[in-house]
Amino acid sequence: PICFPVTIPSMFPSHDTTEEQITKAKLAKASDIFHKEGEAKAQSYINDNDLNYTIDWALSNDSGLVLIDNTTGRAVVAYRGTDISSPADWVTGISMLRNEEAQNSVFRDGKVQMEQVIQEYGAPQELIGFSRGGTLAMTLGNEFGVNTTTFNPFVNKNLATTLLTDANHTIIRTTTDPVSIGANLPNPKFKVIQIAPKETSLNPMTNHELVQFLDNDTPRRQPPIENLQRFVELTGKAQSELITIKDMGQAIRDWET
């Protein structure tokens, strides 16, 4: 009998975020704090978490926090997620759904901010964003050719189909996040890293939250279907190898006779 390895397309999630990913998620968190509580609280959060960055408050705005890497002197811009109490954020969300970012003031302001950052510091070393901020980071990254790292971003048609850009996008998403499902569309500019959600997160919208990426203190869960996929893959591989050995043995016996 001929046996082929059994494979089911899947992307097995990591069970931990790396220290680098945690640092970048915290910079996105600092952007949210800047929006809600101001520069002093945001800088305190950065200092308390031993992040080697200083806020440029003059270039920062309501959506994008400009941070200067104290080691390299280069800028990083971090974009916050949606503030559900903000009507303007709801308007921005609708623009993203309709693929009309170019007509939205947040994206226009982001473009002006990027031009100012480039004039002051040169091209940012990276753009970082969470959710709505991830969409903003990727859109501006495409336009200015700056690489991005985003957490559970909303990937609309414009982002999924943009290929002519110098930017590469690292997308970090929880496996059950409904907002960032578009990240799984094929695009050579995307590097998608799947992270298993925390065990305490049973609501899909909880799985979307930035807290999923800020630490590894809470164990992460493995969805049952992924356990099944891994079992099938390993079983298929073992069965294939067994059949190959049997076939080799039979071939040797045939040669000897």
CSV table of C-alpha atoms in Angstrom, one decimal:
chain,number,residue,atom,x,y,z
A,1,PRO,CA,0.0,0.0,0.0
A,2,ILE,CA,1.1,3.6,-0.6
A,3,CYS,CA,0.8,5.9,2.3
A,4,PHE,CA,1.2,9.7,2.1
A,5,PRO,CA,1.8,11.9,5.2
A,6,VAL,CA,-1.4,13.5,6.5
A,7,THR,CA,-1.1,17.3,6.8
A,8,ILE,CA,-3.7,19.8,7.7
A,9,PRO,CA,-2.8,23.5,7.0
A,10,SER,CA,-2.4,25.2,10.4
A,11,MET,CA,-0.3,27.8,12.2
A,12,PHE,CA,0.4,26.5,15.7
A,13,PRO,CA,0.4,29.4,18.2
A,14,SER,CA,3.2,30.3,20.5
A,15,HIS,CA,2.5,30.0,24.2
A,16,ASP,CA,4.5,33.1,25.1
A,17,THR,CA,5.2,36.6,23.9
A,18,THR,CA,8.9,37.4,23.7
A,19,GLU,CA,10.5,40.2,25.7
A,20,GLU,CA,10.9,42.3,22.6
A,21,GLN,CA,7.2,41.8,21.8
A,22,ILE,CA,6.2,42.7,25.4
A,23,THR,CA,8.3,45.9,25.2
A,24,LYS,CA,6.6,47.0,22.0
A,25,ALA,CA,3.1,46.2,23.4
A,26,LYS,CA,4.0,48.3,26.4
A,27,LEU,CA,4.9,51.2,24.1
A,28,ALA,CA,1.4,50.9,22.5
A,29,LYS,CA,0.0,50.9,26.0
A,30,ALA,CA,1.9,54.1,26.8
A,31,SER,CA,0.3,55.7,23.8
A,32,ASP,CA,-3.1,54.9,25.3
A,33,ILE,CA,-2.1,56.3,28.7
A,34,PHE,CA,-0.8,59.5,26.9
A,35,HIS,CA,-4.2,59.9,25.3
A,36,LYS,CA,-6.2,59.4,28.5
A,37,GLU,CA,-3.9,60.7,31.2
A,38,GLY,CA,-1.3,62.9,29.6
A,39,GLU,CA,2.5,63.0,29.1
A,40,ALA,CA,3.6,62.7,32.7
A,41,LYS,CA,1.6,59.5,33.4
A,42,ALA,CA,2.8,58.0,30.1
A,43,GLN,CA,6.4,58.7,30.8
A,44,SER,CA,6.1,57.4,34.4
A,45,TYR,CA,4.6,54.1,32.9
A,46,ILE,CA,7.6,53.9,30.5
A,47,ASN,CA,10.1,54.5,33.4
A,48,ASP,CA,8.4,52.1,35.7
A,49,ASN,CA,8.6,49.4,33.1
A,50,ASP,CA,12.3,50.1,32.5
A,51,LEU,CA,11.7,51.0,28.8
A,52,ASN,CA,14.6,53.0,27.5
A,53,TYR,CA,12.5,55.7,25.7
A,54,THR,CA,11.7,59.4,26.2
A,55,ILE,CA,8.5,61.0,24.9
A,56,ASP,CA,8.8,63.8,22.5
A,57,TRP,CA,5.6,65.5,23.6
A,58,ALA,CA,5.9,68.3,21.0
A,59,LEU,CA,5.6,65.9,18.1
A,60,SER,CA,3.1,63.5,19.8
A,61,ASN,CA,-0.6,63.8,19.2
A,62,ASP,CA,-3.9,62.2,20.3
A,63,SER,CA,-3.3,59.1,18.3
A,64,GLY,CA,0.5,58.7,17.9
A,65,LEU,CA,3.0,58.8,20.6
A,66,VAL,CA,6.5,59.8,19.4
A,67,LEU,CA,9.2,58.1,21.5
A,68,ILE,CA,12.9,58.5,21.2
A,69,ASP,CA,15.1,55.5,21.8
A,70,ASN,CA,17.7,56.7,24.3
A,71,THR,CA,20.3,54.4,22.9
A,72,THR,CA,20.0,55.1,19.2
A,73,GLY,CA,18.5,58.5,19.2
A,74,ARG,CA,16.0,57.4,16.6
A,75,ALA,CA,12.2,57.8,16.8
A,76,VAL,CA,9.5,55.1,17.2
A,77,VAL,CA,5.9,56.1,16.8
A,78,ALA,CA,3.3,54.1,18.8
A,79,TYR,CA,-0.4,54.3,18.0
A,80,ARG,CA,-3.1,53.6,20.5
A,81,GLY,CA,-6.2,51.4,20.1
A,82,THR,CA,-9.8,52.6,20.0
A,83,ASP,CA,-11.2,54.7,22.8
A,84,ILE,CA,-14.9,53.5,22.8
A,85,SER,CA,-16.0,56.7,24.5
A,86,SER,CA,-14.7,58.8,21.6
A,87,PRO,CA,-17.1,59.6,18.8
A,88,ALA,CA,-14.1,60.6,16.6
A,89,ASP,CA,-12.7,57.1,17.1
A,90,TRP,CA,-16.0,55.5,15.9
A,91,VAL,CA,-15.8,57.7,12.8
A,92,THR,CA,-12.3,56.5,12.2
A,93,GLY,CA,-13.4,52.9,12.6
A,94,ILE,CA,-16.1,53.4,10.0
A,95,SER,CA,-13.6,54.9,7.6
A,96,MET,CA,-11.4,51.9,8.0
A,97,LEU,CA,-14.3,49.5,7.4
A,98,ARG,CA,-15.1,51.4,4.2
A,99,ASN,CA,-11.4,51.5,3.1
A,100,GLU,CA,-11.6,55.3,3.2
A,101,GLU,CA,-8.7,56.1,5.4
A,102,ALA,CA,-7.4,58.7,3.1
A,103,GLN,CA,-10.5,60.8,3.8
A,104,ASN,CA,-10.2,60.5,7.6
A,105,SER,CA,-8.6,63.3,9.6
A,106,VAL,CA,-6.7,60.9,11.9
A,107,PHE,CA,-4.9,59.4,9.0
A,108,ARG,CA,-4.2,62.8,7.5
A,109,ASP,CA,-2.9,64.1,10.8
A,110,GLY,CA,-0.8,60.9,11.1
A,111,LYS,CA,0.8,61.7,7.7
A,112,VAL,CA,1.7,65.3,8.8
A,113,GLN,CA,3.1,63.9,12.1
A,114,MET,CA,5.3,61.4,10.2
A,115,GLU,CA,6.7,64.2,8.0
A,116,GLN,CA,7.6,66.2,11.1
A,117,VAL,CA,9.2,63.2,12.7
A,118,ILE,CA,11.3,62.5,9.6
A,119,GLN,CA,12.4,66.1,9.5
A,120,GLU,CA,13.5,66.1,13.1
A,121,TYR,CA,14.9,62.6,13.5
A,122,GLY,CA,15.0,60.9,10.1
A,123,ALA,CA,12.9,57.9,9.2
A,124,PRO,CA,11.5,56.2,12.4
A,125,GLN,CA,13.1,52.9,13.2
A,126,GLU,CA,9.6,51.4,13.5
A,127,LEU,CA,5.9,52.1,13.8
A,128,ILE,CA,3.9,50.2,16.5
A,129,GLY,CA,0.2,49.9,16.9
A,130,PHE,CA,-2.7,48.1,18.6
A,131,SER,CA,-6.1,47.4,16.9
A,132,ARG,CA,-7.1,50.7,15.3
A,133,GLY,CA,-3.6,52.0,15.9
A,134,GLY,CA,-2.3,48.9,14.1
A,135,THR,CA,-4.2,49.9,11.0
A,136,LEU,CA,-2.9,53.5,11.3
A,137,ALA,CA,0.7,52.2,11.7
A,138,MET,CA,0.5,49.8,8.7
A,139,THR,CA,-1.1,52.4,6.5
A,140,LEU,CA,1.5,55.1,7.3
A,141,GLY,CA,4.3,52.4,7.1
A,142,ASN,CA,3.2,51.6,3.6
A,143,GLU,CA,3.2,55.2,2.5
A,144,PHE,CA,6.6,56.1,4.1
A,145,GLY,CA,8.4,52.7,3.7
A,146,VAL,CA,8.7,52.1,7.5
A,147,ASN,CA,8.5,48.6,9.0
A,148,THR,CA,5.8,48.0,11.6
A,149,THR,CA,4.9,45.7,14.5
A,150,THR,CA,1.2,45.6,15.3
A,151,PHE,CA,-1.0,43.8,17.8
A,152,ASN,CA,-4.4,42.5,16.7
A,153,PRO,CA,-4.7,45.1,14.0
A,154,PHE,CA,-7.7,45.5,11.8
A,155,VAL,CA,-6.5,44.5,8.3
A,156,ASN,CA,-8.9,45.9,5.7
A,157,LYS,CA,-8.8,45.4,1.9
A,158,ASN,CA,-6.5,48.3,1.3
A,159,LEU,CA,-3.8,46.8,3.6
A,160,ALA,CA,-4.3,43.2,2.5
A,161,THR,CA,-3.8,44.1,-1.2
A,162,THR,CA,-0.9,46.6,-0.9
A,163,LEU,CA,2.2,45.0,-2.3
A,164,LEU,CA,4.2,48.0,-3.8
A,165,THR,CA,5.8,49.2,-0.6
A,166,ASP,CA,9.2,49.0,1.1
A,167,ALA,CA,7.5,48.3,4.5
A,168,ASN,CA,7.3,44.9,6.0
A,169,HIS,CA,4.7,44.2,8.6
A,170,THR,CA,5.0,41.9,11.7
A,171,ILE,CA,1.5,41.2,12.8
A,172,ILE,CA,1.1,39.6,16.3
A,173,ARG,CA,-2.4,38.3,16.9
A,174,THR,CA,-4.2,36.0,19.3
A,175,THR,CA,-5.6,33.0,17.5
A,176,THR,CA,-9.2,33.7,18.3
A,177,ASP,CA,-9.2,37.5,17.8
A,178,PRO,CA,-12.1,38.4,15.4
A,179,VAL,CA,-10.7,41.9,14.6
A,180,SER,CA,-7.4,40.8,13.0
A,181,ILE,CA,-8.7,37.9,11.0
A,182,GLY,CA,-7.7,39.7,7.8
A,183,ALA,CA,-4.1,39.3,8.7
A,184,ASN,CA,-4.4,35.7,7.5
A,185,LEU,CA,-4.9,36.8,3.9
A,186,PRO,CA,-1.9,36.1,1.7
A,187,ASN,CA,0.5,39.0,1.5
A,188,PRO,CA,4.3,38.6,1.2
A,189,LYS,CA,4.7,41.8,3.2
A,190,PHE,CA,3.0,40.2,6.2
A,191,LYS,CA,4.7,38.1,8.9
A,192,VAL,CA,2.0,36.8,11.1
A,193,ILE,CA,2.8,35.5,14.6
A,194,GLN,CA,0.0,33.6,16.3
A,195,ILE,CA,-0.2,33.8,20.1
A,196,ALA,CA,-2.5,31.5,22.1
A,197,PRO,CA,-4.9,33.6,24.3
A,198,LYS,CA,-4.6,33.6,28.0
A,199,GLU,CA,-6.5,30.8,29.9
A,200,THR,CA,-8.7,33.3,31.6
A,201,SER,CA,-9.8,34.8,28.3
A,202,LEU,CA,-13.0,33.1,27.0
A,203,ASN,CA,-14.7,36.0,25.4
A,204,PRO,CA,-13.4,36.7,21.8
A,205,MET,CA,-13.4,40.5,22.5
A,206,THR,CA,-11.3,39.9,25.6
A,207,ASN,CA,-8.9,37.9,23.4
A,208,HIS,CA,-8.6,41.1,21.3
A,209,GLU,CA,-7.3,43.3,24.2
A,210,LEU,CA,-3.8,44.6,24.4
A,211,VAL,CA,-3.4,42.9,27.8
A,212,GLN,CA,-2.9,39.6,25.9
A,213,PHE,CA,0.6,40.8,25.0
A,214,LEU,CA,1.8,42.7,28.0
A,215,ASP,CA,3.2,39.8,30.0
A,216,ASN,CA,3.4,36.0,30.3
A,217,ASP,CA,2.2,35.9,33.9
A,218,THR,CA,-1.1,34.0,33.0
A,219,PRO,CA,-0.9,30.6,31.3
A,220,ARG,CA,-2.1,30.5,27.8
A,221,ARG,CA,-4.5,27.9,26.4
A,222,GLN,CA,-4.3,25.6,23.4
A,223,PRO,CA,-7.6,25.4,21.5
A,224,PRO,CA,-8.7,21.7,21.2
A,225,ILE,CA,-8.7,21.8,17.4
A,226,GLU,CA,-5.1,22.6,17.3
A,227,ASN,CA,-4.3,19.7,19.6
A,228,LEU,CA,-6.2,17.5,17.1
A,229,GLN,CA,-4.3,19.0,14.2
A,230,ARG,CA,-0.9,18.3,15.9
A,231,PHE,CA,-2.0,14.8,16.7
A,232,VAL,CA,-3.0,14.1,13.1
A,233,GLU,CA,0.2,15.6,11.7
A,234,LEU,CA,2.4,13.6,14.0
A,235,THR,CA,0.4,10.4,13.5
A,236,GLY,CA,0.5,10.8,9.7
A,237,LYS,CA,4.3,11.4,9.8
A,238,ALA,CA,4.9,8.4,11.9
A,239,GLN,CA,2.7,6.2,9.7
A,240,SER,CA,4.5,7.4,6.6
A,241,GLU,CA,7.9,6.6,8.1
A,242,LEU,CA,6.8,3.2,9.1
A,243,ILE,CA,5.5,2.3,5.6
A,244,THR,CA,8.8,3.6,4.2
A,245,ILE,CA,10.8,1.3,6.4
A,246,LYS,CA,8.5,-1.7,5.5
A,247,ASP,CA,8.9,-0.9,1.8
A,248,MET,CA,12.7,-0.7,2.1
A,249,GLY,CA,12.7,-4.1,3.9
A,250,GLN,CA,10.6,-5.7,1.2
A,251,ALA,CA,12.9,-4.3,-1.5
A,252,ILE,CA,16.0,-5.8,0.2
A,253,ARG,CA,14.2,-9.2,0.5
A,254,ASP,CA,13.3,-9.0,-3.2
A,255,TRP,CA,16.8,-8.2,-4.2
A,256,GLU,CA,18.2,-11.1,-2.1
A,257,THR,CA,15.9,-13.6,-3.8
